[in-house]
Amino acid sequence: RAVGLLKESASKLTTDATLMYYLGMSQYRNNEQADSKLSLQRALELNLNDELSSTARQTLAGLK
């Protein structure tokens, strides 16, 4: 359910790095690896804050 709500929000708030991070992490937990990778990469492109960007990078490294 969380992924659906976050996707809906992300379609409207396309420049929110934190939202994209949480969408990506939710997708990761849901085993939606391809979508997770795209969302986390987008979050980093949007200049995600340092604390979350570290986790995003670690997660992306594990997806390769």
XYZ file of N, CA and C in Angstrom:
192
model
N 0.827 -1.193 0.000
C 0.000 0.000 0.000
C 0.873 1.259 0.000
N 1.972 1.230 0.739
C 2.846 2.409 0.825
C 3.413 2.767 -0.536
N 3.820 1.763 -1.297
C 4.393 2.031 -2.618
C 3.381 2.751 -3.493
N 2.146 2.312 -3.475
C 1.103 2.948 -4.276
C 0.886 4.403 -3.902
N 0.837 4.682 -2.623
C 0.648 6.058 -2.162
C 1.848 6.933 -2.511
N 3.040 6.391 -2.351
C 4.241 7.150 -2.686
C 4.335 7.404 -4.191
N 3.952 6.414 -5.007
C 3.950 6.607 -6.462
C 2.987 7.722 -6.853
N 1.822 7.720 -6.233
C 0.831 8.755 -6.515
C 1.386 10.139 -6.169
N 2.009 10.250 -5.025
C 2.598 11.526 -4.615
C 3.752 11.919 -5.529
N 4.585 10.954 -5.895
C 5.747 11.229 -6.740
C 5.336 11.719 -8.128
N 4.168 11.300 -8.587
C 3.709 11.765 -9.897
C 3.351 13.247 -9.867
N 3.077 13.766 -8.693
C 2.723 15.185 -8.538
C 3.893 16.025 -8.036
N 4.735 15.430 -7.230
C 5.869 16.131 -6.626
C 7.158 15.595 -7.233
N 7.364 15.846 -8.490
C 8.444 15.220 -9.258
C 9.846 15.686 -8.872
N 9.965 16.745 -8.096
C 11.293 17.254 -7.718
C 11.583 17.094 -6.225
N 10.850 16.241 -5.557
C 11.033 16.021 -4.124
C 11.971 14.830 -3.910
N 13.216 15.122 -3.589
C 14.236 14.085 -3.437
C 13.911 13.114 -2.304
N 13.413 13.630 -1.203
C 13.103 12.771 -0.054
C 11.969 11.816 -0.387
N 10.969 12.293 -1.072
C 9.861 11.445 -1.497
C 10.366 10.331 -2.420
N 11.233 10.683 -3.362
C 11.777 9.677 -4.278
C 12.613 8.645 -3.518
N 13.319 9.090 -2.498
C 14.098 8.169 -1.661
C 13.172 7.156 -0.983
N 12.134 7.646 -0.340
C 11.236 6.737 0.368
C 10.479 5.831 -0.590
N 10.154 6.323 -1.770
C 9.544 5.469 -2.785
C 10.521 4.359 -3.170
N 11.761 4.731 -3.445
C 12.765 3.749 -3.823
C 13.012 2.709 -2.748
N 13.075 3.134 -1.508
C 13.306 2.191 -0.419
C 12.093 1.279 -0.220
N 10.898 1.808 -0.399
C 9.687 0.980 -0.300
C 9.659 -0.046 -1.425
N 10.025 0.383 -2.610
C 10.088 -0.542 -3.736
C 11.145 -1.623 -3.482
N 12.257 -1.230 -2.925
C 13.321 -2.181 -2.597
C 12.800 -3.243 -1.619
N 12.108 -2.815 -0.604
C 11.560 -3.742 0.398
C 10.491 -4.653 -0.202
N 9.864 -4.181 -1.289
C 8.820 -4.936 -1.980
C 9.392 -5.806 -3.096
N 10.720 -5.873 -3.182
C 11.416 -6.634 -4.224
C 11.109 -6.137 -5.632
N 10.887 -4.839 -5.766
C 10.696 -4.203 -7.068
C 12.018 -3.535 -7.425
N 13.020 -4.356 -7.716
C 14.391 -3.875 -7.828
C 14.611 -2.876 -8.946
N 14.044 -3.105 -10.114
C 14.255 -2.185 -11.238
C 13.654 -0.817 -10.932
N 12.444 -0.817 -10.384
C 11.794 0.450 -10.026
C 12.540 1.142 -8.895
N 13.000 0.353 -7.942
C 13.746 0.904 -6.821
C 14.998 1.614 -7.311
N 15.705 0.979 -8.220
C 16.932 1.561 -8.751
C 16.656 2.915 -9.407
N 15.607 2.982 -10.207
C 15.257 4.236 -10.879
C 14.884 5.335 -9.875
N 14.094 4.981 -8.880
C 13.657 5.965 -7.887
C 14.821 6.483 -7.053
N 15.702 5.585 -6.634
C 16.846 6.001 -5.825
C 17.829 6.835 -6.646
N 18.029 6.471 -7.901
C 18.885 7.283 -8.761
C 18.300 8.674 -8.941
N 16.990 8.750 -9.106
C 16.325 10.051 -9.258
C 16.487 10.879 -7.983
N 16.348 10.244 -6.833
C 16.515 10.954 -5.562
C 17.910 11.564 -5.471
N 18.919 10.808 -5.878
C 20.287 11.321 -5.840
C 20.478 12.459 -6.840
N 19.868 12.354 -8.003
C 19.944 13.427 -8.998
C 19.335 14.724 -8.466
N 18.348 14.588 -7.592
C 17.652 15.757 -7.025
C 18.351 16.291 -5.782
N 19.590 15.868 -5.551
C 20.397 16.344 -4.418
C 19.802 15.970 -3.065
N 19.606 14.692 -2.898
C 19.135 14.140 -1.634
C 20.108 14.513 -0.523
N 19.603 14.750 0.686
C 20.486 15.150 1.792
C 21.512 14.064 2.097
N 22.600 14.454 2.733
C 23.753 13.570 2.954
C 23.407 12.278 3.687
N 22.610 12.381 4.732
C 22.284 11.205 5.533
C 21.548 10.153 4.694
N 20.540 10.578 3.962
C 19.765 9.645 3.151
C 20.528 9.215 1.901
N 21.342 10.105 1.355
C 22.068 9.747 0.133
C 23.053 8.615 0.388
N 23.612 8.562 1.571
C 24.522 7.467 1.921
C 23.796 6.125 1.865
N 22.625 6.072 2.437
C 21.829 4.846 2.426
C 21.382 4.508 1.005
N 20.995 5.521 0.252
C 20.579 5.296 -1.142
C 21.723 4.696 -1.946
N 22.914 5.247 -1.791
C 24.072 4.730 -2.522
C 24.402 3.286 -2.132
N 24.310 2.993 -0.855
C 24.565 1.621 -0.385
C 23.539 0.647 -0.958
N 22.302 1.068 -0.975
C 21.245 0.220 -1.525
C 21.448 0.000 -3.011
N 21.768 1.068 -3.730
C 22.016 0.940 -5.167
C 23.210 0.013 -5.448
N 24.219 0.094 -4.635
C 25.383 -0.776 -4.815
C 24.991 -2.249 -4.672
N 24.043 -2.524 -3.808
C 23.580 -3.889 -3.621
C 22.659 -4.377 -4.726
N 22.131 -3.469 -5.515
C 21.215 -3.845 -6.597
C 21.950 -4.244 -7.869
N 23.229 -3.966 -7.968
C 23.967 -4.243 -9.200
C 24.314 -5.692 -9.346
